[in-house]
Amino acid sequence: MGTMYVWVRAALRGFWAARRAALRTDSGMSTVEYALGTLTAAGLAAVFYKVVTGGSVSGALESLVTKALDAPF
């Protein structure tokens, strides 16, 4: 094995060791992040529900389904 091979192998070993060490320091989302994510998802779901059940959107969806069912083949 040449000296270049040994040098590259050592450099790559150090690179991957640093990556593994960096991954071990962050154990994932904390409780606060989970809570904020859950609250955000619930808020977006509530807004989406209000939009979909609103009169204009509900009427448009009903019209779309009616046209699809009454389409000639």
PDB file of N, CA and C in Angstrom:
ATOM      1  N   MET A   1       0.843  -1.183   0.000  1.00  0.00           N
ATOM      2  CA  MET A   1       0.000   0.000   0.000  1.00  0.00           C
ATOM      3  C   MET A   1       0.883   1.239   0.000  1.00  0.00           C
ATOM      4  N   GLY A   2       0.481   2.173  -0.833  1.00  0.00           N
ATOM      5  CA  GLY A   2       1.256   3.391  -0.928  1.00  0.00           C
ATOM      6  C   GLY A   2       0.927   4.361   0.199  1.00  0.00           C
ATOM      7  N   THR A   3       1.757   5.350   0.342  1.00  0.00           N
ATOM      8  CA  THR A   3       1.543   6.330   1.405  1.00  0.00           C
ATOM      9  C   THR A   3       0.290   7.159   1.146  1.00  0.00           C
ATOM     10  N   MET A   4      -0.055   7.382  -0.149  1.00  0.00           N
ATOM     11  CA  MET A   4      -1.264   8.138  -0.459  1.00  0.00           C
ATOM     12  C   MET A   4      -2.511   7.380  -0.002  1.00  0.00           C
ATOM     13  N   TYR A   5      -2.509   6.066  -0.218  1.00  0.00           N
ATOM     14  CA  TYR A   5      -3.629   5.234   0.213  1.00  0.00           C
ATOM     15  C   TYR A   5      -3.794   5.299   1.723  1.00  0.00           C
ATOM     16  N   VAL A   6      -2.724   5.178   2.445  1.00  0.00           N
ATOM     17  CA  VAL A   6      -2.764   5.227   3.912  1.00  0.00           C
ATOM     18  C   VAL A   6      -3.261   6.591   4.373  1.00  0.00           C
ATOM     19  N   TRP A   7      -2.790   7.653   3.726  1.00  0.00           N
ATOM     20  CA  TRP A   7      -3.207   9.004   4.108  1.00  0.00           C
ATOM     21  C   TRP A   7      -4.701   9.210   3.858  1.00  0.00           C
ATOM     22  N   VAL A   8      -5.193   8.778   2.678  1.00  0.00           N
ATOM     23  CA  VAL A   8      -6.618   8.935   2.343  1.00  0.00           C
ATOM     24  C   VAL A   8      -7.471   8.118   3.295  1.00  0.00           C
ATOM     25  N   ARG A   9      -7.042   6.914   3.581  1.00  0.00           N
ATOM     26  CA  ARG A   9      -7.807   6.063   4.489  1.00  0.00           C
ATOM     27  C   ARG A   9      -7.887   6.675   5.884  1.00  0.00           C
ATOM     28  N   ALA A  10      -6.803   7.231   6.366  1.00  0.00           N
ATOM     29  CA  ALA A  10      -6.795   7.876   7.683  1.00  0.00           C
ATOM     30  C   ALA A  10      -7.687   9.117   7.679  1.00  0.00           C
ATOM     31  N   ALA A  11      -7.646   9.878   6.584  1.00  0.00           N
ATOM     32  CA  ALA A  11      -8.486  11.075   6.503  1.00  0.00           C
ATOM     33  C   ALA A  11      -9.962  10.703   6.499  1.00  0.00           C
ATOM     34  N   LEU A  12     -10.312   9.671   5.733  1.00  0.00           N
ATOM     35  CA  LEU A  12     -11.712   9.232   5.696  1.00  0.00           C
ATOM     36  C   LEU A  12     -12.171   8.675   7.040  1.00  0.00           C
ATOM     37  N   ARG A  13     -11.277   7.972   7.703  1.00  0.00           N
ATOM     38  CA  ARG A  13     -11.619   7.435   9.019  1.00  0.00           C
ATOM     39  C   ARG A  13     -11.919   8.581   9.993  1.00  0.00           C
ATOM     40  N   GLY A  14     -11.099   9.623   9.945  1.00  0.00           N
ATOM     41  CA  GLY A  14     -11.344  10.788  10.796  1.00  0.00           C
ATOM     42  C   GLY A  14     -12.629  11.513  10.432  1.00  0.00           C
ATOM     43  N   PHE A  15     -12.905  11.614   9.129  1.00  0.00           N
ATOM     44  CA  PHE A  15     -14.137  12.270   8.670  1.00  0.00           C
ATOM     45  C   PHE A  15     -15.365  11.538   9.195  1.00  0.00           C
ATOM     46  N   TRP A  16     -15.396  10.210   9.017  1.00  0.00           N
ATOM     47  CA  TRP A  16     -16.563   9.448   9.462  1.00  0.00           C
ATOM     48  C   TRP A  16     -16.663   9.392  10.981  1.00  0.00           C
ATOM     49  N   ALA A  17     -15.564   9.396  11.672  1.00  0.00           N
ATOM     50  CA  ALA A  17     -15.607   9.428  13.137  1.00  0.00           C
ATOM     51  C   ALA A  17     -16.227  10.735  13.614  1.00  0.00           C
ATOM     52  N   ALA A  18     -15.889  11.832  12.955  1.00  0.00           N
ATOM     53  CA  ALA A  18     -16.475  13.128  13.321  1.00  0.00           C
ATOM     54  C   ALA A  18     -17.967  13.144  13.029  1.00  0.00           C
ATOM     55  N   ARG A  19     -18.386  12.553  11.908  1.00  0.00           N
ATOM     56  CA  ARG A  19     -19.817  12.514  11.575  1.00  0.00           C
ATOM     57  C   ARG A  19     -20.591  11.701  12.603  1.00  0.00           C
ATOM     58  N   ARG A  20     -20.053  10.546  12.988  1.00  0.00           N
ATOM     59  CA  ARG A  20     -20.733   9.721  13.987  1.00  0.00           C
ATOM     60  C   ARG A  20     -20.839  10.443  15.325  1.00  0.00           C
ATOM     61  N   ALA A  21     -19.792  11.140  15.695  1.00  0.00           N
ATOM     62  CA  ALA A  21     -19.807  11.884  16.961  1.00  0.00           C
ATOM     63  C   ALA A  21     -20.845  12.994  16.918  1.00  0.00           C
ATOM     64  N   ALA A  22     -20.962  13.663  15.774  1.00  0.00           N
ATOM     65  CA  ALA A  22     -21.954  14.732  15.645  1.00  0.00           C
ATOM     66  C   ALA A  22     -23.368  14.179  15.726  1.00  0.00           C
ATOM     67  N   LEU A  23     -23.598  13.018  15.162  1.00  0.00           N
ATOM     68  CA  LEU A  23     -24.929  12.418  15.210  1.00  0.00           C
ATOM     69  C   LEU A  23     -25.302  11.983  16.620  1.00  0.00           C
ATOM     70  N   ARG A  24     -24.331  11.596  17.411  1.00  0.00           N
ATOM     71  CA  ARG A  24     -24.622  11.153  18.768  1.00  0.00           C
ATOM     72  C   ARG A  24     -24.972  12.296  19.709  1.00  0.00           C
ATOM     73  N   THR A  25     -24.594  13.514  19.366  1.00  0.00           N
ATOM     74  CA  THR A  25     -24.835  14.619  20.287  1.00  0.00           C
ATOM     75  C   THR A  25     -26.288  15.073  20.278  1.00  0.00           C
ATOM     76  N   ASP A  26     -27.016  14.881  19.178  1.00  0.00           N
ATOM     77  CA  ASP A  26     -28.415  15.304  19.097  1.00  0.00           C
ATOM     78  C   ASP A  26     -29.291  14.067  19.169  1.00  0.00           C
ATOM     79  N   SER A  27     -30.058  13.955  20.241  1.00  0.00           N
ATOM     80  CA  SER A  27     -30.857  12.748  20.435  1.00  0.00           C
ATOM     81  C   SER A  27     -32.259  12.874  19.851  1.00  0.00           C
ATOM     82  N   GLY A  28     -32.558  13.919  19.109  1.00  0.00           N
ATOM     83  CA  GLY A  28     -33.872  14.067  18.508  1.00  0.00           C
ATOM     84  C   GLY A  28     -34.596  15.280  19.055  1.00  0.00           C
ATOM     85  N   MET A  29     -35.881  15.308  18.779  1.00  0.00           N
ATOM     86  CA  MET A  29     -36.681  16.451  19.214  1.00  0.00           C
ATOM     87  C   MET A  29     -36.897  16.404  20.724  1.00  0.00           C
ATOM     88  N   SER A  30     -36.916  17.564  21.317  1.00  0.00           N
ATOM     89  CA  SER A  30     -37.182  17.647  22.750  1.00  0.00           C
ATOM     90  C   SER A  30     -38.693  17.714  22.978  1.00  0.00           C
ATOM     91  N   THR A  31     -39.072  17.666  24.211  1.00  0.00           N
ATOM     92  CA  THR A  31     -40.485  17.690  24.560  1.00  0.00           C
ATOM     93  C   THR A  31     -41.146  18.979  24.087  1.00  0.00           C
ATOM     94  N   VAL A  32     -40.455  20.086  24.182  1.00  0.00           N
ATOM     95  CA  VAL A  32     -41.014  21.365  23.740  1.00  0.00           C
ATOM     96  C   VAL A  32     -41.241  21.346  22.236  1.00  0.00           C
ATOM     97  N   GLU A  33     -40.306  20.783  21.484  1.00  0.00           N
ATOM     98  CA  GLU A  33     -40.479  20.706  20.040  1.00  0.00           C
ATOM     99  C   GLU A  33     -41.664  19.815  19.674  1.00  0.00           C
ATOM    100  N   TYR A  34     -41.835  18.703  20.379  1.00  0.00           N
ATOM    101  CA  TYR A  34     -43.000  17.855  20.138  1.00  0.00           C
ATOM    102  C   TYR A  34     -44.290  18.617  20.438  1.00  0.00           C
ATOM    103  N   ALA A  35     -44.316  19.348  21.532  1.00  0.00           N
ATOM    104  CA  ALA A  35     -45.517  20.093  21.916  1.00  0.00           C
ATOM    105  C   ALA A  35     -45.851  21.159  20.878  1.00  0.00           C
ATOM    106  N   LEU A  36     -44.845  21.895  20.431  1.00  0.00           N
ATOM    107  CA  LEU A  36     -45.090  22.918  19.414  1.00  0.00           C
ATOM    108  C   LEU A  36     -45.526  22.303  18.093  1.00  0.00           C
ATOM    109  N   GLY A  37     -44.934  21.194  17.723  1.00  0.00           N
ATOM    110  CA  GLY A  37     -45.339  20.506  16.499  1.00  0.00           C
ATOM    111  C   GLY A  37     -46.767  20.014  16.573  1.00  0.00           C
ATOM    112  N   THR A  38     -47.161  19.486  17.721  1.00  0.00           N
ATOM    113  CA  THR A  38     -48.527  19.003  17.903  1.00  0.00           C
ATOM    114  C   THR A  38     -49.523  20.151  17.871  1.00  0.00           C
ATOM    115  N   LEU A  39     -49.196  21.248  18.548  1.00  0.00           N
ATOM    116  CA  LEU A  39     -50.089  22.410  18.537  1.00  0.00           C
ATOM    117  C   LEU A  39     -50.230  23.000  17.131  1.00  0.00           C
ATOM    118  N   THR A  40     -49.151  23.055  16.400  1.00  0.00           N
ATOM    119  CA  THR A  40     -49.194  23.577  15.036  1.00  0.00           C
ATOM    120  C   THR A  40     -50.047  22.686  14.153  1.00  0.00           C
ATOM    121  N   ALA A  41     -49.880  21.379  14.261  1.00  0.00           N
ATOM    122  CA  ALA A  41     -50.675  20.446  13.462  1.00  0.00           C
ATOM    123  C   ALA A  41     -52.154  20.561  13.804  1.00  0.00           C
ATOM    124  N   ALA A  42     -52.472  20.691  15.080  1.00  0.00           N
ATOM    125  CA  ALA A  42     -53.871  20.829  15.485  1.00  0.00           C
ATOM    126  C   ALA A  42     -54.461  22.144  14.977  1.00  0.00           C
ATOM    127  N   GLY A  43     -53.689  23.208  15.038  1.00  0.00           N
ATOM    128  CA  GLY A  43     -54.163  24.496  14.528  1.00  0.00           C
ATOM    129  C   GLY A  43     -54.415  24.465  13.032  1.00  0.00           C
ATOM    130  N   LEU A  44     -53.490  23.881  12.283  1.00  0.00           N
ATOM    131  CA  LEU A  44     -53.685  23.769  10.839  1.00  0.00           C
ATOM    132  C   LEU A  44     -54.881  22.884  10.500  1.00  0.00           C
ATOM    133  N   ALA A  45     -55.070  21.823  11.258  1.00  0.00           N
ATOM    134  CA  ALA A  45     -56.230  20.955  11.033  1.00  0.00           C
ATOM    135  C   ALA A  45     -57.531  21.705  11.293  1.00  0.00           C
ATOM    136  N   ALA A  46     -57.560  22.530  12.321  1.00  0.00           N
ATOM    137  CA  ALA A  46     -58.768  23.306  12.620  1.00  0.00           C
ATOM    138  C   ALA A  46     -59.056  24.312  11.507  1.00  0.00           C
ATOM    139  N   VAL A  47     -58.031  24.985  11.015  1.00  0.00           N
ATOM    140  CA  VAL A  47     -58.215  25.942   9.920  1.00  0.00           C
ATOM    141  C   VAL A  47     -58.681  25.218   8.662  1.00  0.00           C
ATOM    142  N   PHE A  48     -58.069  24.090   8.353  1.00  0.00           N
ATOM    143  CA  PHE A  48     -58.470  23.319   7.172  1.00  0.00           C
ATOM    144  C   PHE A  48     -59.912  22.844   7.298  1.00  0.00           C
ATOM    145  N   TYR A  49     -60.308  22.397   8.484  1.00  0.00           N
ATOM    146  CA  TYR A  49     -61.684  21.942   8.706  1.00  0.00           C
ATOM    147  C   TYR A  49     -62.680  23.083   8.486  1.00  0.00           C
ATOM    148  N   LYS A  50     -62.359  24.269   9.004  1.00  0.00           N
ATOM    149  CA  LYS A  50     -63.244  25.421   8.823  1.00  0.00           C
ATOM    150  C   LYS A  50     -63.368  25.798   7.347  1.00  0.00           C
ATOM    151  N   VAL A  51     -62.263  25.741   6.627  1.00  0.00           N
ATOM    152  CA  VAL A  51     -62.296  26.093   5.210  1.00  0.00           C
ATOM    153  C   VAL A  51     -63.118  25.079   4.424  1.00  0.00           C
ATOM    154  N   VAL A  52     -62.907  23.804   4.684  1.00  0.00           N
ATOM    155  CA  VAL A  52     -63.598  22.766   3.916  1.00  0.00           C
ATOM    156  C   VAL A  52     -65.078  22.718   4.251  1.00  0.00           C
ATOM    157  N   THR A  53     -65.444  22.960   5.493  1.00  0.00           N
ATOM    158  CA  THR A  53     -66.857  22.903   5.859  1.00  0.00           C
ATOM    159  C   THR A  53     -67.576  24.226   5.632  1.00  0.00           C
ATOM    160  N   GLY A  54     -66.870  25.242   5.156  1.00  0.00           N
ATOM    161  CA  GLY A  54     -67.502  26.523   4.843  1.00  0.00           C
ATOM    162  C   GLY A  54     -68.473  26.366   3.676  1.00  0.00           C
ATOM    163  N   GLY A  55     -69.379  27.296   3.540  1.00  0.00           N
ATOM    164  CA  GLY A  55     -70.439  27.200   2.541  1.00  0.00           C
ATOM    165  C   GLY A  55     -69.929  27.140   1.111  1.00  0.00           C
ATOM    166  N   SER A  56     -69.037  28.014   0.732  1.00  0.00           N
ATOM    167  CA  SER A  56     -68.593  28.064  -0.658  1.00  0.00           C
ATOM    168  C   SER A  56     -67.782  26.833  -1.040  1.00  0.00           C
ATOM    169  N   VAL A  57     -66.898  26.390  -0.164  1.00  0.00           N
ATOM    170  CA  VAL A  57     -66.084  25.215  -0.472  1.00  0.00           C
ATOM    171  C   VAL A  57     -66.941  23.966  -0.457  1.00  0.00           C
ATOM    172  N   SER A  58     -67.845  23.867   0.490  1.00  0.00           N
ATOM    173  CA  SER A  58     -68.736  22.714   0.570  1.00  0.00           C
ATOM    174  C   SER A  58     -69.605  22.633  -0.680  1.00  0.00           C
ATOM    175  N   GLY A  59     -70.127  23.778  -1.116  1.00  0.00           N
ATOM    176  CA  GLY A  59     -70.946  23.803  -2.332  1.00  0.00           C
ATOM    177  C   GLY A  59     -70.136  23.427  -3.560  1.00  0.00           C
ATOM    178  N   ALA A  60     -68.913  23.904  -3.648  1.00  0.00           N
ATOM    179  CA  ALA A  60     -68.056  23.577  -4.793  1.00  0.00           C
ATOM    180  C   ALA A  60     -67.724  22.089  -4.816  1.00  0.00           C
ATOM    181  N   LEU A  61     -67.428  21.514  -3.658  1.00  0.00           N
ATOM    182  CA  LEU A  61     -67.141  20.086  -3.602  1.00  0.00           C
ATOM    183  C   LEU A  61     -68.369  19.260  -3.966  1.00  0.00           C
ATOM    184  N   GLU A  62     -69.519  19.675  -3.472  1.00  0.00           N
ATOM    185  CA  GLU A  62     -70.755  18.965  -3.800  1.00  0.00           C
ATOM    186  C   GLU A  62     -71.045  19.041  -5.293  1.00  0.00           C
ATOM    187  N   SER A  63     -70.840  20.209  -5.891  1.00  0.00           N
ATOM    188  CA  SER A  63     -71.038  20.383  -7.325  1.00  0.00           C
ATOM    189  C   SER A  63     -70.074  19.508  -8.124  1.00  0.00           C
ATOM    190  N   LEU A  64     -68.830  19.444  -7.693  1.00  0.00           N
ATOM    191  CA  LEU A  64     -67.832  18.626  -8.367  1.00  0.00           C
ATOM    192  C   LEU A  64     -68.206  17.154  -8.333  1.00  0.00           C
ATOM    193  N   VAL A  65     -68.631  16.670  -7.181  1.00  0.00           N
ATOM    194  CA  VAL A  65     -69.017  15.264  -7.050  1.00  0.00           C
ATOM    195  C   VAL A  65     -70.251  14.979  -7.889  1.00  0.00           C
ATOM    196  N   THR A  66     -71.226  15.892  -7.895  1.00  0.00           N
ATOM    197  CA  THR A  66     -72.445  15.701  -8.682  1.00  0.00           C
ATOM    198  C   THR A  66     -72.125  15.633 -10.171  1.00  0.00           C
ATOM    199  N   LYS A  67     -71.264  16.520 -10.631  1.00  0.00           N
ATOM    200  CA  LYS A  67     -70.875  16.499 -12.047  1.00  0.00           C
ATOM    201  C   LYS A  67     -70.134  15.225 -12.395  1.00  0.00           C
ATOM    202  N   ALA A  68     -69.293  14.739 -11.492  1.00  0.00           N
ATOM    203  CA  ALA A  68     -68.537  13.509 -11.747  1.00  0.00           C
ATOM    204  C   ALA A  68     -69.459  12.298 -11.816  1.00  0.00           C
ATOM    205  N   LEU A  69     -70.479  12.278 -10.961  1.00  0.00           N
ATOM    206  CA  LEU A  69     -71.406  11.139 -10.961  1.00  0.00           C
ATOM    207  C   LEU A  69     -72.363  11.185 -12.140  1.00  0.00           C
ATOM    208  N   ASP A  70     -72.688  12.362 -12.642  1.00  0.00           N
ATOM    209  CA  ASP A  70     -73.624  12.513 -13.745  1.00  0.00           C
ATOM    210  C   ASP A  70     -72.944  12.570 -15.103  1.00  0.00           C
ATOM    211  N   ALA A  71     -71.652  12.333 -15.163  1.00  0.00           N
ATOM    212  CA  ALA A  71     -70.918  12.422 -16.428  1.00  0.00           C
ATOM    213  C   ALA A  71     -71.317  11.267 -17.339  1.00  0.00           C
ATOM    214  N   PRO A  72     -71.556  11.583 -18.636  1.00  0.00           N
ATOM    215  CA  PRO A  72     -71.912  10.515 -19.579  1.00  0.00           C
ATOM    216  C   PRO A  72     -70.682   9.687 -19.946  1.00  0.00           C
ATOM    217  N   PHE A  73     -70.891   8.419 -20.171  1.00  0.00           N
ATOM    218  CA  PHE A  73     -69.785   7.538 -20.538  1.00  0.00           C
ATOM    219  C   PHE A  73     -69.828   7.216 -21.996  1.00  0.00           C
TER     220      PHE A  73
END
